[in-house]
Coordinates of C-alpha atoms in Angstrom, one line a residue:
X301 CA -15.8 12.8 -15.7
X302 CA -16.5 14.8 -12.6
X303 CA -15.7 18.5 -13.1
X304 CA -14.9 18.8 -9.4
X305 CA -12.4 15.9 -9.7
X306 CA -10.9 17.4 -12.9
X307 CA -10.4 20.8 -11.4
X308 CA -8.9 19.2 -8.3
X309 CA -6.4 17.2 -10.3
X310 CA -5.5 20.2 -12.6
X311 CA -4.9 22.4 -9.6
X312 CA -2.5 19.9 -8.1
X313 CA -0.8 19.3 -11.4
X314 CA -0.1 23.0 -11.8
X315 CA 1.3 23.2 -8.2
X316 CA 3.6 20.2 -9.0
X317 CA 4.8 21.7 -12.3
X318 CA 5.5 25.0 -10.6
X319 CA 7.6 23.3 -7.9
X320 CA 9.3 20.8 -10.1
X321 CA 13.0 20.1 -9.2
X322 CA 14.8 18.6 -12.1
X323 CA 18.0 17.8 -10.2
X324 CA 16.0 15.5 -7.9
X325 CA 13.9 13.9 -10.5
X326 CA 16.6 11.6 -12.0
X327 CA 17.7 10.1 -8.7
X328 CA 14.1 9.5 -7.7
X329 CA 13.4 7.8 -11.0
X330 CA 16.6 5.7 -10.6
X331 CA 15.5 4.6 -7.1
X332 CA 12.3 3.3 -8.6
X333 CA 14.2 1.5 -11.3
X334 CA 13.1 4.1 -13.9
X335 CA 9.6 2.7 -14.0
X336 CA 8.0 6.0 -13.3
X337 CA 8.5 9.7 -14.0
X338 CA 9.0 12.2 -11.2
X339 CA 8.7 15.9 -10.8
X340 CA 11.5 15.7 -8.4
X341 CA 9.4 16.8 -5.4
X342 CA 10.5 14.9 -2.3
X343 CA 8.1 13.8 0.3
X344 CA 8.5 16.7 2.8
X345 CA 7.9 19.4 0.2
X346 CA 5.1 17.4 -1.4
X347 CA 3.3 17.1 1.9
X348 CA 3.8 20.8 2.6
X349 CA 2.3 21.7 -0.7
X350 CA -0.6 19.3 -0.2
X351 CA -1.4 20.7 3.2
X352 CA -1.5 24.2 1.8
X353 CA -3.7 23.0 -1.0
X354 CA -6.1 21.3 1.4
X355 CA -6.5 24.5 3.4
X356 CA -8.0 26.1 0.3
X357 CA -9.9 23.1 -1.0
X358 CA -12.4 20.7 0.6
X359 CA -11.6 17.0 0.6
X360 CA -13.3 15.0 -2.1
X361 CA -15.7 12.2 -1.3
X362 CA -17.4 9.3 -3.0
X363 CA -17.5 9.2 -6.8
X364 CA -15.6 12.5 -7.0
X365 CA -12.8 11.0 -5.0
X366 CA -12.7 8.0 -7.2
X367 CA -12.7 10.1 -10.3
X368 CA -9.8 12.3 -9.0
X369 CA -7.8 9.2 -8.0
X370 CA -8.2 7.7 -11.4
X371 CA -6.9 10.9 -13.0
X372 CA -3.9 10.8 -10.6
X373 CA -3.3 7.2 -11.3
X374 CA -3.2 7.9 -15.1
X375 CA -0.7 10.7 -14.7
X376 CA 2.9 9.7 -15.5
X377 CA 4.5 11.4 -12.5
X378 CA 4.6 9.2 -9.4
X379 CA 3.9 12.2 -7.1
X380 CA 0.4 12.1 -8.3
X381 CA -0.2 8.6 -7.1
X382 CA 1.3 9.4 -3.7
X383 CA -0.9 12.4 -3.4
X384 CA -3.9 10.4 -4.4
X385 CA -3.3 7.9 -1.6
X386 CA -2.8 10.7 0.9
X387 CA -6.1 12.2 -0.3
X388 CA -7.9 8.8 0.1
X389 CA -6.4 8.7 3.6
X390 CA -8.3 11.7 4.7
X391 CA -11.6 9.9 4.1
X392 CA -10.8 6.3 5.0
X393 CA -13.2 6.2 7.9
X394 CA -16.1 7.2 5.6
X395 CA -15.5 4.9 2.6
X396 CA -18.1 2.3 1.7
X397 CA -17.8 -1.2 0.2
X398 CA -17.5 0.2 -3.4
X399 CA -13.9 1.2 -2.5
X400 CA -12.9 -2.5 -2.1
X401 CA -13.0 -3.3 -5.9
X402 CA -11.7 0.3 -6.5
X403 CA -8.6 -0.3 -4.4
X404 CA -8.1 -3.6 -6.2
X405 CA -8.2 -1.7 -9.4
X406 CA -5.5 0.6 -8.1
X407 CA -3.4 -2.3 -6.9
X408 CA -3.4 -3.8 -10.4
X409 CA -2.4 -0.6 -12.2
X410 CA 1.1 0.9 -12.1
X411 CA 1.9 -1.8 -9.6
X412 CA 4.9 -1.5 -7.4
X413 CA 5.7 -1.8 -3.7
X414 CA 5.3 1.9 -3.0
X415 CA 1.6 2.0 -3.9
X416 CA 0.6 -1.6 -3.0
X417 CA 2.2 -1.4 0.5
X418 CA -0.1 1.6 1.2
X419 CA -3.2 0.3 -0.4
X420 CA -3.1 -3.2 1.2
X421 CA -2.8 -2.4 4.9
X422 CA -4.2 1.2 4.9
X423 CA -6.9 0.9 2.3
X424 CA -8.0 -2.7 2.2
X425 CA -7.0 -3.5 5.7
X426 CA -9.2 -0.6 7.2
X427 CA -12.1 -1.6 5.0
X428 CA -12.0 -5.2 5.9
X429 CA -12.2 -4.3 9.6
X430 CA -15.2 -2.2 8.8
X431 CA -16.8 -4.8 6.5
X432 CA -15.4 -8.2 7.8
X433 CA -17.8 -10.3 5.8
X434 CA -16.0 -9.2 2.6
X435 CA -12.5 -10.1 3.9
X436 CA -12.2 -13.8 3.0
X437 CA -14.2 -13.4 -0.2
X438 CA -11.5 -11.1 -1.6
X439 CA -8.3 -12.3 0.1
X440 CA -8.9 -16.0 -0.6
X441 CA -9.2 -15.0 -4.3
X442 CA -6.1 -12.9 -4.2
X443 CA -3.7 -15.4 -2.6
X444 CA -4.5 -18.0 -5.4
X445 CA -4.3 -15.5 -8.2
X446 CA -1.4 -15.3 -10.7
X447 CA -0.7 -11.7 -9.8
X448 CA 2.1 -11.2 -7.3
X449 CA 0.7 -7.8 -6.1
X450 CA -2.6 -9.4 -5.2
X451 CA -0.7 -12.2 -3.4
X452 CA 1.3 -9.6 -1.6
X453 CA -1.9 -7.7 -0.6
X454 CA -3.4 -10.9 0.8
X455 CA -0.4 -11.3 3.0
X456 CA 0.0 -7.7 4.1
X457 CA -3.6 -6.4 4.6
X458 CA -3.4 -7.3 8.3
X459 CA -0.1 -5.6 8.8
X460 CA -1.5 -2.9 11.1
X461 CA -4.0 -5.2 12.9
X462 CA -1.8 -5.8 15.9
X463 CA -3.7 -7.9 18.4
X464 CA -6.6 -8.2 16.0
X465 CA -4.4 -10.2 13.6
X466 CA -5.8 -13.5 12.5
X467 CA -2.6 -15.4 12.7
X468 CA -4.1 -18.7 11.4
X469 CA -5.3 -16.8 8.3
X470 CA -1.9 -15.1 7.9
X471 CA 0.1 -18.3 8.1
X472 CA -2.3 -20.1 5.8
X473 CA -1.7 -17.4 3.2
X474 CA 2.1 -17.5 3.8
X475 CA 2.1 -21.3 3.3
X476 CA 0.0 -21.0 0.2
X477 CA 2.8 -19.1 -1.4
X478 CA 5.7 -20.6 0.5
X479 CA 7.2 -22.0 -2.8
X480 CA 7.0 -18.6 -4.5
X481 CA 10.3 -17.5 -6.1
X482 CA 9.0 -13.9 -6.2
X483 CA 11.1 -11.5 -4.0
X484 CA 8.0 -9.3 -3.2
X485 CA 6.0 -12.3 -2.0
X486 CA 8.8 -13.7 0.1
X487 CA 9.6 -10.3 1.5
X488 CA 5.9 -9.7 2.3
X489 CA 5.6 -12.9 4.2
X490 CA 8.7 -12.1 6.3
X491 CA 7.5 -8.5 6.9
X492 CA 4.1 -9.7 8.1
X493 CA 5.7 -12.3 10.5
X494 CA 8.1 -9.7 11.8
X495 CA 5.3 -7.3 12.6
X496 CA 3.3 -9.9 14.4
X497 CA 6.4 -11.1 16.3
X498 CA 6.2 -7.8 18.3
X499 CA 3.0 -9.2 19.9
X500 CA 3.4 -13.0 19.8
X501 CA 7.1 -13.9 19.5
X502 CA 6.7 -17.5 20.4
X503 CA 4.0 -18.1 17.8
X504 CA 6.1 -16.6 15.1
X505 CA 9.3 -18.4 16.0
X506 CA 7.4 -21.7 16.3
X507 CA 5.8 -21.2 12.9
X508 CA 9.1 -20.3 11.2
X509 CA 10.9 -23.3 12.8
X510 CA 8.2 -25.7 11.9
X511 CA 7.7 -24.8 8.2
X512 CA 9.8 -24.9 5.1
X513 CA 9.9 -21.2 4.2
X514 CA 12.1 -19.2 1.9
X515 CA 15.4 -17.9 3.5
X516 CA 14.4 -14.3 2.9
X517 CA 11.0 -14.9 4.6
X518 CA 12.8 -16.5 7.7
X519 CA 15.3 -13.7 7.8
X520 CA 12.8 -10.9 7.7
X521 CA 10.4 -12.7 10.0
X522 CA 13.0 -13.0 12.8
X523 CA 14.7 -9.6 12.2
X524 CA 12.9 -7.6 14.9
X525 CA 13.5 -10.3 17.6
X526 CA 17.2 -10.7 16.6
X527 CA 17.8 -7.0 16.6
X528 CA 16.6 -6.8 20.2
X529 CA 18.5 -9.9 21.3
X530 CA 15.3 -11.7 22.0
X531 CA 16.4 -14.9 20.2

């Protein structure tokens, strides 16, 4: 294990322990259905602590970054995973193709919407724009897998693509899982359609009207348009 990564993690762990807020930990754990432990450090304070830490410590890169993130992912407190993602975010533009299987590794560990919904559009999505020849090879495999978080990632990785969205690919993946009973898959499909409706309302409405989709997917997909009285 990289000493640089270990020292980085240990320093952050000490900061979090020092700033632990027990009164806030229980509500945060309850919100996440008691699947994860928390220090009780809410996002504004955590970000403030992290900014101060970064002023004193250089950003990690390459294998040191991966080693630190694996340590953070193994930690019981969820704040470590949030901090790891924010640390990755500082180097997104410089990541190579080895981070695609690495991000998949993270998606499959301690899986829940709060990590997957960052890793898919921010991590995978950015890398697939940079390395487009690897996009279909991975996302085609995810959408037919038995893992709902990989399925969700295949649907959401284009979430921030805006006009670069491949709508044919998105709708193919949504239809591939249109019979899914999983809340997180249905919700992801609606979310992706809702986001794209901001750029191509007629296409999204037409797709929803034409196809047999879950009620949740339809509701979420049309929400932005309905809220603005565009339907």
